[in-house]
Short mmCIF file of C-alpha atoms and ligand atoms in Angstrom, two decimals:
data_model
loop_
_atom_site.label_atom_id
_atom_site.label_comp_id
_atom_site.label_asym_id
_atom_site.label_seq_id
_atom_site.Cartn_x
_atom_site.Cartn_y
_atom_site.Cartn_z
CA MET A 1 -13.25 7.52 8.73
CA PHE A 2 -10.50 5.62 6.73
CA LYS A 3 -9.96 7.71 3.73
CA LYS A 4 -6.73 7.73 2.55
CA VAL A 5 -3.91 4.67 2.20
CA SER A 6 -0.24 5.16 0.72
CA ILE A 7 1.87 2.49 -0.36
CA ILE A 8 5.66 3.53 -0.23
CA GLY A 9 7.37 1.01 -2.98
CA ALA A 10 5.78 0.60 -6.41
CA GLY A 11 7.39 -2.74 -7.24
CA ALA A 12 5.89 -6.15 -7.71
CA VAL A 13 4.02 -6.29 -4.36
CA GLY A 14 3.00 -2.43 -3.98
CA SER A 15 1.55 -2.10 -7.69
CA THR A 16 -0.47 -5.12 -7.14
CA LEU A 17 -1.85 -4.32 -3.67
CA THR A 18 -2.62 -0.44 -5.33
CA PHE A 19 -4.65 -2.58 -7.87
CA HIS A 20 -6.65 -4.35 -5.20
CA LEU A 21 -7.26 -1.51 -3.40
CA PHE A 22 -8.30 0.82 -6.55
CA SER A 23 -10.52 -2.01 -7.63
CA ARG A 24 -12.03 -3.32 -4.22
CA SER A 25 -11.95 -0.70 -1.52
CA HIS A 26 -13.68 2.41 -0.19
CA PHE A 27 -10.90 4.60 0.12
CA LYS A 28 -11.23 7.95 -1.44
CA GLU A 29 -7.31 8.64 -2.12
CA ILE A 30 -4.32 5.86 -2.68
CA ALA A 31 -0.86 7.72 -2.88
CA LEU A 32 1.60 5.36 -4.40
CA VAL A 33 5.55 6.74 -3.92
CA ASP A 34 8.80 5.13 -5.01
CA ILE A 35 12.13 6.70 -5.53
CA ALA A 36 12.72 5.11 -9.05
CA ASP A 37 12.01 7.90 -11.77
CA GLY A 38 8.60 7.48 -13.20
CA LEU A 39 7.46 4.38 -11.66
CA ALA A 40 4.81 5.18 -9.22
CA LYS A 41 3.25 7.48 -11.71
CA GLY A 42 3.27 4.90 -14.66
CA VAL A 43 1.49 2.03 -12.34
CA SER A 44 -0.84 4.65 -11.30
CA LEU A 45 -1.83 5.52 -14.65
CA ASP A 46 -2.04 2.12 -15.44
CA ILE A 47 -4.33 1.17 -12.80
CA GLU A 48 -6.51 4.32 -13.14
CA ASP A 49 -7.48 3.12 -16.56
CA SER A 50 -9.16 0.19 -14.97
CA ARG A 51 -11.68 2.80 -13.12
CA SER A 52 -14.62 2.10 -15.43
CA PHE A 53 -14.58 -1.46 -14.93
CA PHE A 54 -14.92 -1.18 -11.02
CA ASP A 55 -16.85 2.16 -11.14
CA SER A 56 -14.26 3.42 -8.73
CA THR A 57 -14.42 6.92 -7.72
CA ALA A 58 -11.19 6.83 -5.89
CA GLN A 59 -8.37 9.20 -6.35
CA ILE A 60 -5.01 7.69 -7.14
CA ILE A 61 -1.48 9.73 -7.21
CA GLY A 62 1.64 8.18 -8.08
CA THR A 63 4.88 10.06 -7.52
CA ASP A 64 8.20 10.01 -5.98
CA ASP A 65 7.72 12.95 -3.66
CA PHE A 66 7.08 11.93 -0.14
CA CYS A 67 4.70 14.72 0.45
CA ALA A 68 2.06 12.78 -0.97
CA ILE A 69 1.49 10.59 1.88
CA ALA A 70 0.57 13.42 3.87
CA ASP A 71 -2.65 12.78 6.40
CA SER A 72 -2.71 8.94 5.45
CA ASP A 73 -4.84 6.76 7.87
CA ILE A 74 -2.72 3.66 6.91
CA VAL A 75 0.55 3.58 5.39
CA VAL A 76 2.17 0.51 3.94
CA VAL A 77 5.99 -0.07 3.28
CA THR A 78 6.96 -2.31 0.41
CA ALA A 79 10.01 -0.56 -0.40
CA GLY A 80 13.44 -1.90 -0.86
CA VAL A 81 15.02 -5.05 -2.36
CA ALA A 82 13.29 -8.35 -2.41
CA ARG A 83 15.32 -11.46 -1.73
CA LYS A 84 16.87 -13.28 -5.14
CA ASP A 85 17.70 -16.56 -5.56
CA GLY A 86 20.73 -17.51 -3.29
CA MET A 87 20.26 -14.21 -0.91
CA THR A 88 19.63 -15.08 2.57
CA ARG A 89 17.30 -12.88 4.62
CA HIS A 90 20.46 -11.49 6.54
CA ASP A 91 22.13 -10.30 3.16
CA LEU A 92 18.83 -8.27 2.72
CA LEU A 93 19.07 -6.93 6.05
CA LYS A 94 21.96 -4.41 5.52
CA ILE A 95 20.28 -3.04 2.44
CA ASN A 96 16.86 -2.70 3.75
CA ALA A 97 17.52 -1.25 7.18
CA LYS A 98 18.90 1.88 5.43
CA VAL A 99 15.86 2.20 3.32
CA ALA A 100 13.60 1.88 6.57
CA LYS A 101 15.33 4.50 8.24
CA ASP A 102 15.06 6.83 5.54
CA ILE A 103 11.19 5.97 5.15
CA SER A 104 10.61 6.34 8.66
CA SER A 105 11.70 9.79 8.65
CA HIS A 106 9.36 10.63 5.71
CA ILE A 107 6.40 8.79 7.78
CA LYS A 108 7.16 10.68 11.01
CA LYS A 109 7.15 13.95 9.00
CA HIS A 110 4.06 13.50 6.69
CA ALA A 111 1.91 11.17 8.19
CA SER A 112 2.52 10.92 11.71
CA LYS A 113 -0.75 9.61 12.91
CA SER A 114 -1.21 6.73 10.82
CA ILE A 115 -1.27 3.10 11.18
CA LEU A 116 1.61 1.64 9.52
CA ILE A 117 2.02 -1.83 8.24
CA VAL A 118 5.62 -3.19 7.27
CA VAL A 119 5.97 -5.75 4.41
CA THR A 120 9.76 -5.27 3.51
CA ASN A 121 11.91 -8.12 4.45
CA PRO A 122 13.64 -9.38 6.57
CA LEU A 123 10.05 -8.66 8.21
CA ASP A 124 10.93 -9.01 11.90
CA LEU A 125 14.02 -6.94 12.11
CA ILE A 126 12.44 -4.38 9.57
CA THR A 127 9.53 -4.04 11.64
CA GLY A 128 11.55 -3.29 14.69
CA ILE A 129 13.42 -0.42 13.10
CA PHE A 130 10.41 1.03 11.99
CA ALA A 131 8.92 0.72 15.65
CA LYS A 132 12.34 2.52 17.08
CA GLU A 133 12.52 4.99 14.16
CA THR A 134 8.99 6.07 14.38
CA GLY A 135 8.24 5.89 18.09
CA PHE A 136 4.81 4.96 17.00
CA GLU A 137 2.78 3.16 19.67
CA ARG A 138 2.80 -0.51 18.83
CA ASN A 139 -0.75 -0.78 17.90
CA ARG A 140 0.14 1.47 15.25
CA VAL A 141 3.51 -0.06 13.65
CA PHE A 142 3.43 -3.98 12.91
CA GLY A 143 4.41 -6.10 10.06
CA MET A 144 2.48 -8.51 7.37
CA GLY A 145 4.33 -11.80 7.37
CA SER A 146 2.57 -14.69 9.57
CA SER A 147 -0.55 -14.11 7.87
CA LEU A 148 1.03 -14.69 4.35
CA ASP A 149 2.38 -17.95 6.22
CA SER A 150 -0.62 -19.12 7.51
CA ALA A 151 -2.53 -18.76 4.11
CA ARG A 152 0.22 -20.87 2.34
CA LEU A 153 -0.21 -23.77 5.30
CA LEU A 154 -3.89 -23.73 4.52
CA ASN A 155 -3.05 -24.18 0.67
CA ILE A 156 -0.63 -26.70 1.39
CA LEU A 157 -3.31 -28.52 3.71
CA HIS A 158 -5.99 -28.33 1.33
CA GLN A 159 -3.24 -30.03 -0.98
CA GLU A 160 -2.76 -32.90 1.33
CA THR A 161 -6.01 -33.83 2.59
CA LYS A 162 -8.44 -32.20 -0.40
CA ILE A 163 -10.47 -31.01 2.32
CA SER A 164 -12.15 -27.32 1.73
CA THR A 165 -10.20 -24.47 3.37
CA SER A 166 -13.48 -23.46 4.46
CA VAL A 167 -13.47 -26.00 7.32
CA LEU A 168 -9.70 -25.87 7.69
CA GLU A 169 -8.22 -23.97 10.63
CA ALA A 170 -4.43 -23.26 10.79
CA PHE A 171 -2.18 -20.39 11.42
CA VAL A 172 1.61 -19.88 11.79
CA PHE A 173 3.41 -17.68 14.16
CA GLY A 174 7.02 -16.67 15.22
CA LEU A 175 9.42 -15.48 12.68
CA HIS A 176 9.01 -14.74 9.01
CA ASN A 177 11.61 -16.99 7.61
CA ASN A 178 12.47 -20.74 7.60
CA ASP A 179 12.23 -20.90 11.56
CA MET A 180 8.63 -19.78 11.61
CA ILE A 181 6.34 -21.98 13.76
CA VAL A 182 4.45 -24.44 11.76
CA SER A 183 2.85 -26.41 14.92
CA ARG A 184 0.41 -29.47 14.45
CA ASP A 185 -1.42 -28.10 17.51
CA ARG A 186 -2.61 -25.13 15.59
CA MET A 187 -4.15 -27.44 12.38
CA ARG A 188 -7.73 -28.17 12.93
CA VAL A 189 -10.50 -29.82 10.36
CA LYS A 190 -13.58 -28.55 11.79
CA GLY A 191 -12.30 -28.57 15.35
CA GLU A 192 -10.53 -31.84 14.87
CA THR A 193 -7.00 -32.42 15.42
CA ILE A 194 -5.09 -32.97 12.01
CA ASN A 195 -3.69 -36.32 12.92
CA LYS A 196 -7.26 -37.61 12.14
CA PHE A 197 -6.76 -36.92 8.59
CA LEU A 198 -2.80 -36.95 7.92
CA ASP A 199 -0.36 -39.41 8.95
CA GLU A 200 2.85 -38.30 10.28
CA GLU A 201 4.87 -38.33 7.64
CA ALA A 202 2.09 -36.04 5.73
CA ILE A 203 2.08 -33.81 8.78
CA LYS A 204 5.98 -33.06 8.45
CA ARG A 205 5.79 -32.59 4.71
CA VAL A 206 2.88 -30.05 5.42
CA GLN A 207 5.09 -28.42 8.36
CA ASN A 208 8.21 -28.15 6.23
CA LYS A 209 6.71 -27.32 2.90
CA THR A 210 5.34 -24.30 4.68
CA ALA A 211 8.26 -23.07 6.42
CA HIS A 212 10.18 -22.78 3.01
CA ARG A 213 7.33 -21.87 0.71
CA GLY A 214 8.76 -18.47 -0.01
CA GLY A 215 12.43 -19.92 -0.87
CA GLU A 216 10.56 -22.49 -3.17
CA ILE A 217 9.04 -19.53 -5.11
CA ILE A 218 11.94 -17.56 -5.40
CA SER A 219 13.86 -20.99 -6.80
CA PHE A 220 11.41 -20.76 -9.98
CA LEU A 221 11.00 -16.91 -10.15
CA LYS A 222 14.90 -16.41 -9.64
CA ASN A 223 15.16 -12.84 -9.64
CA ARG A 224 12.22 -11.64 -7.60
CA SER A 225 9.90 -13.17 -4.72
CA ALA A 226 6.17 -13.92 -4.07
CA ASN A 227 3.80 -11.10 -5.03
CA PHE A 228 0.16 -12.14 -5.45
CA ALA A 229 -0.59 -13.99 -2.40
CA PRO A 230 1.56 -11.27 -0.20
CA SER A 231 -0.26 -8.23 -1.52
CA TYR A 232 -3.77 -10.10 -0.74
CA SER A 233 -2.63 -10.73 2.54
CA ILE A 234 -1.99 -6.87 3.13
CA PHE A 235 -5.21 -5.98 1.42
CA ARG A 236 -7.17 -8.35 3.93
CA LEU A 237 -5.44 -6.72 6.79
CA ILE A 238 -6.06 -3.21 5.42
CA GLU A 239 -9.92 -4.20 5.51
CA ALA A 240 -9.71 -5.65 8.71
CA ILE A 241 -8.42 -2.11 10.34
CA SER A 242 -10.58 -0.09 7.99
CA LYS A 243 -13.56 -2.17 8.59
CA ASN A 244 -13.03 -2.56 12.36
CA LYS A 245 -13.40 -6.19 12.25
CA ASN A 246 -11.85 -7.14 15.30
CA GLU A 247 -10.24 -10.31 13.49
CA ILE A 248 -7.91 -12.47 14.76
CA ILE A 249 -4.60 -12.28 12.51
CA PRO A 250 -1.03 -12.95 13.24
CA VAL A 251 1.02 -9.96 12.65
CA CYS A 252 4.46 -9.24 13.61
CA ALA A 253 4.05 -7.12 16.86
CA LEU A 254 6.38 -5.45 19.17
CA LEU A 255 6.14 -7.76 22.20
CA LYS A 256 6.14 -6.39 25.81
CA GLY A 257 6.48 -9.49 28.00
CA GLU A 258 3.96 -11.48 26.14
CA TYR A 259 5.34 -14.90 25.60
CA GLY A 260 8.32 -14.12 27.72
CA LEU A 261 9.76 -11.88 25.00
CA THR A 262 10.43 -8.07 25.18
CA ASP A 263 11.08 -5.27 22.74
CA VAL A 264 11.51 -7.95 19.54
CA CYS A 265 9.10 -7.96 17.00
CA VAL A 266 7.51 -11.55 16.30
CA GLY A 267 4.44 -12.76 14.43
CA VAL A 268 1.68 -13.41 17.19
CA PRO A 269 -1.94 -13.43 16.59
CA CYS A 270 -3.60 -10.28 17.43
CA ILE A 271 -7.10 -8.88 17.43
CA ILE A 272 -7.03 -6.40 14.62
CA ASN A 273 -9.53 -3.42 14.41
CA SER A 274 -9.58 0.18 13.70
CA LYS A 275 -6.78 1.16 16.41
CA GLY A 276 -4.45 -1.47 14.40
CA ILE A 277 -3.68 -4.00 17.08
CA GLU A 278 -6.38 -3.92 20.01
CA LYS A 279 -4.74 -7.00 21.79
CA VAL A 280 -2.02 -9.33 21.76
CA VAL A 281 -3.55 -12.78 22.06
CA GLU A 282 -1.43 -14.88 24.38
CA LEU A 283 -1.72 -18.59 23.49
CA THR A 284 -1.43 -21.62 25.65
CA LEU A 285 1.70 -23.03 24.15
CA GLY A 286 2.56 -26.51 23.73
CA GLU A 287 6.42 -27.78 24.84
CA GLU A 288 7.43 -27.64 21.36
CA GLU A 289 6.09 -24.21 20.71
CA LYS A 290 7.73 -22.83 23.78
CA ILE A 291 11.20 -24.18 23.22
CA LYS A 292 10.78 -22.66 19.64
CA LEU A 293 9.50 -19.02 20.91
CA ARG A 294 12.33 -19.06 23.75
CA LYS A 295 15.16 -19.04 20.68
CA ILE A 296 13.82 -16.00 19.15
CA GLN A 297 15.01 -13.94 21.30
CA ASP A 298 18.40 -15.21 21.03
CA SER A 299 18.39 -15.49 17.26
CA ILE A 300 17.20 -11.85 16.80
CA ASN A 301 19.91 -10.70 19.39
CA GLU A 302 22.52 -12.73 17.10
CA ILE A 303 21.55 -10.94 13.98
CA ASN A 304 21.61 -7.52 15.43
CA ASN A 305 25.36 -8.16 16.59
CA VAL A 306 26.27 -9.15 13.07
P1 LIG B 401 10.37 -4.93 -5.97
O1 LIG B 401 11.88 -4.76 -6.16
O2 LIG B 401 9.60 -5.20 -6.89
O3 LIG B 401 9.81 -3.48 -5.31
C1 LIG B 401 10.68 -2.72 -4.63
C2 LIG B 401 10.41 -1.28 -4.75
O4 LIG B 401 10.91 -0.35 -3.77
C3 LIG B 401 11.27 -0.95 -6.03
O5 LIG B 401 10.34 -0.19 -6.95
C4 LIG B 401 12.24 0.19 -5.23
O6 LIG B 401 12.49 1.31 -6.21
C5 LIG B 401 11.39 0.73 -3.92
N1 LIG B 401 12.28 1.49 -3.22
C6 LIG B 401 13.61 0.87 -2.91
N2 LIG B 401 14.06 1.84 -2.23
C7 LIG B 401 13.09 2.94 -1.91
C8 LIG B 401 12.89 4.09 -0.93
N3 LIG B 401 13.74 4.56 -0.03
N4 LIG B 401 11.54 4.79 -0.93
C9 LIG B 401 10.65 4.50 -1.96
N5 LIG B 401 10.79 3.18 -2.77
C10 LIG B 401 11.92 2.59 -2.70
O7 LIG B 401 10.05 -5.81 -4.85
P2 LIG B 401 8.96 -6.50 -4.13
O8 LIG B 401 8.84 -7.89 -4.86
O9 LIG B 401 7.69 -5.62 -4.10
O10 LIG B 401 8.80 -6.97 -2.65
C11 LIG B 401 9.21 -5.46 -1.69
C12 LIG B 401 9.70 -5.75 -0.39
O11 LIG B 401 8.57 -6.72 0.46
C13 LIG B 401 10.93 -6.66 -0.41
O12 LIG B 401 11.58 -6.48 0.75
C14 LIG B 401 10.21 -8.41 -0.15
O13 LIG B 401 11.22 -9.03 0.57
C15 LIG B 401 9.20 -7.84 0.72
N6 LIG B 401 8.30 -9.19 0.86
C16 LIG B 401 7.83 -9.43 2.20
C17 LIG B 401 6.71 -10.19 2.21
C18 LIG B 401 6.13 -10.67 3.45
O14 LIG B 401 5.23 -11.36 3.55
N7 LIG B 401 6.56 -9.81 4.64
C19 LIG B 401 6.05 -11.00 0.97
C20 LIG B 401 6.66 -10.48 -0.07
C21 LIG B 401 7.74 -9.50 -0.10
#
């Protein structure tokens, strides 16, 4: 049923994702599109040369022509500028909002029935632009951000507790920026609360480190941002969709009254299957979580008015 995936943006995240898809998935066709002259073609030829290692029969097209995304089942947008050291997500908004509007028109024209996964930052705002510009139903347009933040949290929890991630349960929701909600109530070890395993100081360290992980990585890389964990997070989302897994994954979804928020895109746990978002899961929130979520509508309105 799911035969074709297109990736728009052949930079660090887009090219790594394309490699994951080519090497491990069952898609017949992968299209990689980038406006940079020759980039998508070069990347696709390089990836294609690994065919014999995976015995892959997938067809891969790299091009600057958006016609290549025609009839995609899933489109992933990783195009735009990545945050560099010293750049805020707000600085990014001005540049990437324009890119999002341009790409939306191509998606509407060539792949109007696809499920659209947005990756470009600032994620929550750019997902909102894609939702508005494409007019897709909300189950078909959402962003990847909180699942990456959750993966980061699990890694950092492992570092602190030394316990295998297979028995750690944790997820992050809210915005995909430093104000993300890293709640202790969402961290468990085999069902037990986290304060049985970590003291107060360590829990705060985990929360703080998770919220600033993206910036920490950029401070070392300087001129680019994270790539490996992000592209694998997208890959897992594509698998949940194409294999109709009904997995609960936090994605940046357009809310319609859930959590008291309307017409804003925020990372919340959702049931993901072949329809995209099957259902937004409404968590029973603690007091701290409620306060943080309430602030979201204000902060998004504030940014939109800049
Ligand atoms: P990159 O700079 O390596 O690649 C971006 C690519 O987009 C470039 O090759 C560029 O030519 C292309 N591009 C720009 N405008 C385009 C257009 N109109 N049509 C087609 N292609 C276009 O950046 P990287 O590291 O791959 O990151 C891509 C985006 O993903 C950035 O906005 C970054 O902040 C975001 N990101 C989001 C994450 C998340 O968790 N949501 C995690 C990591 C990155």
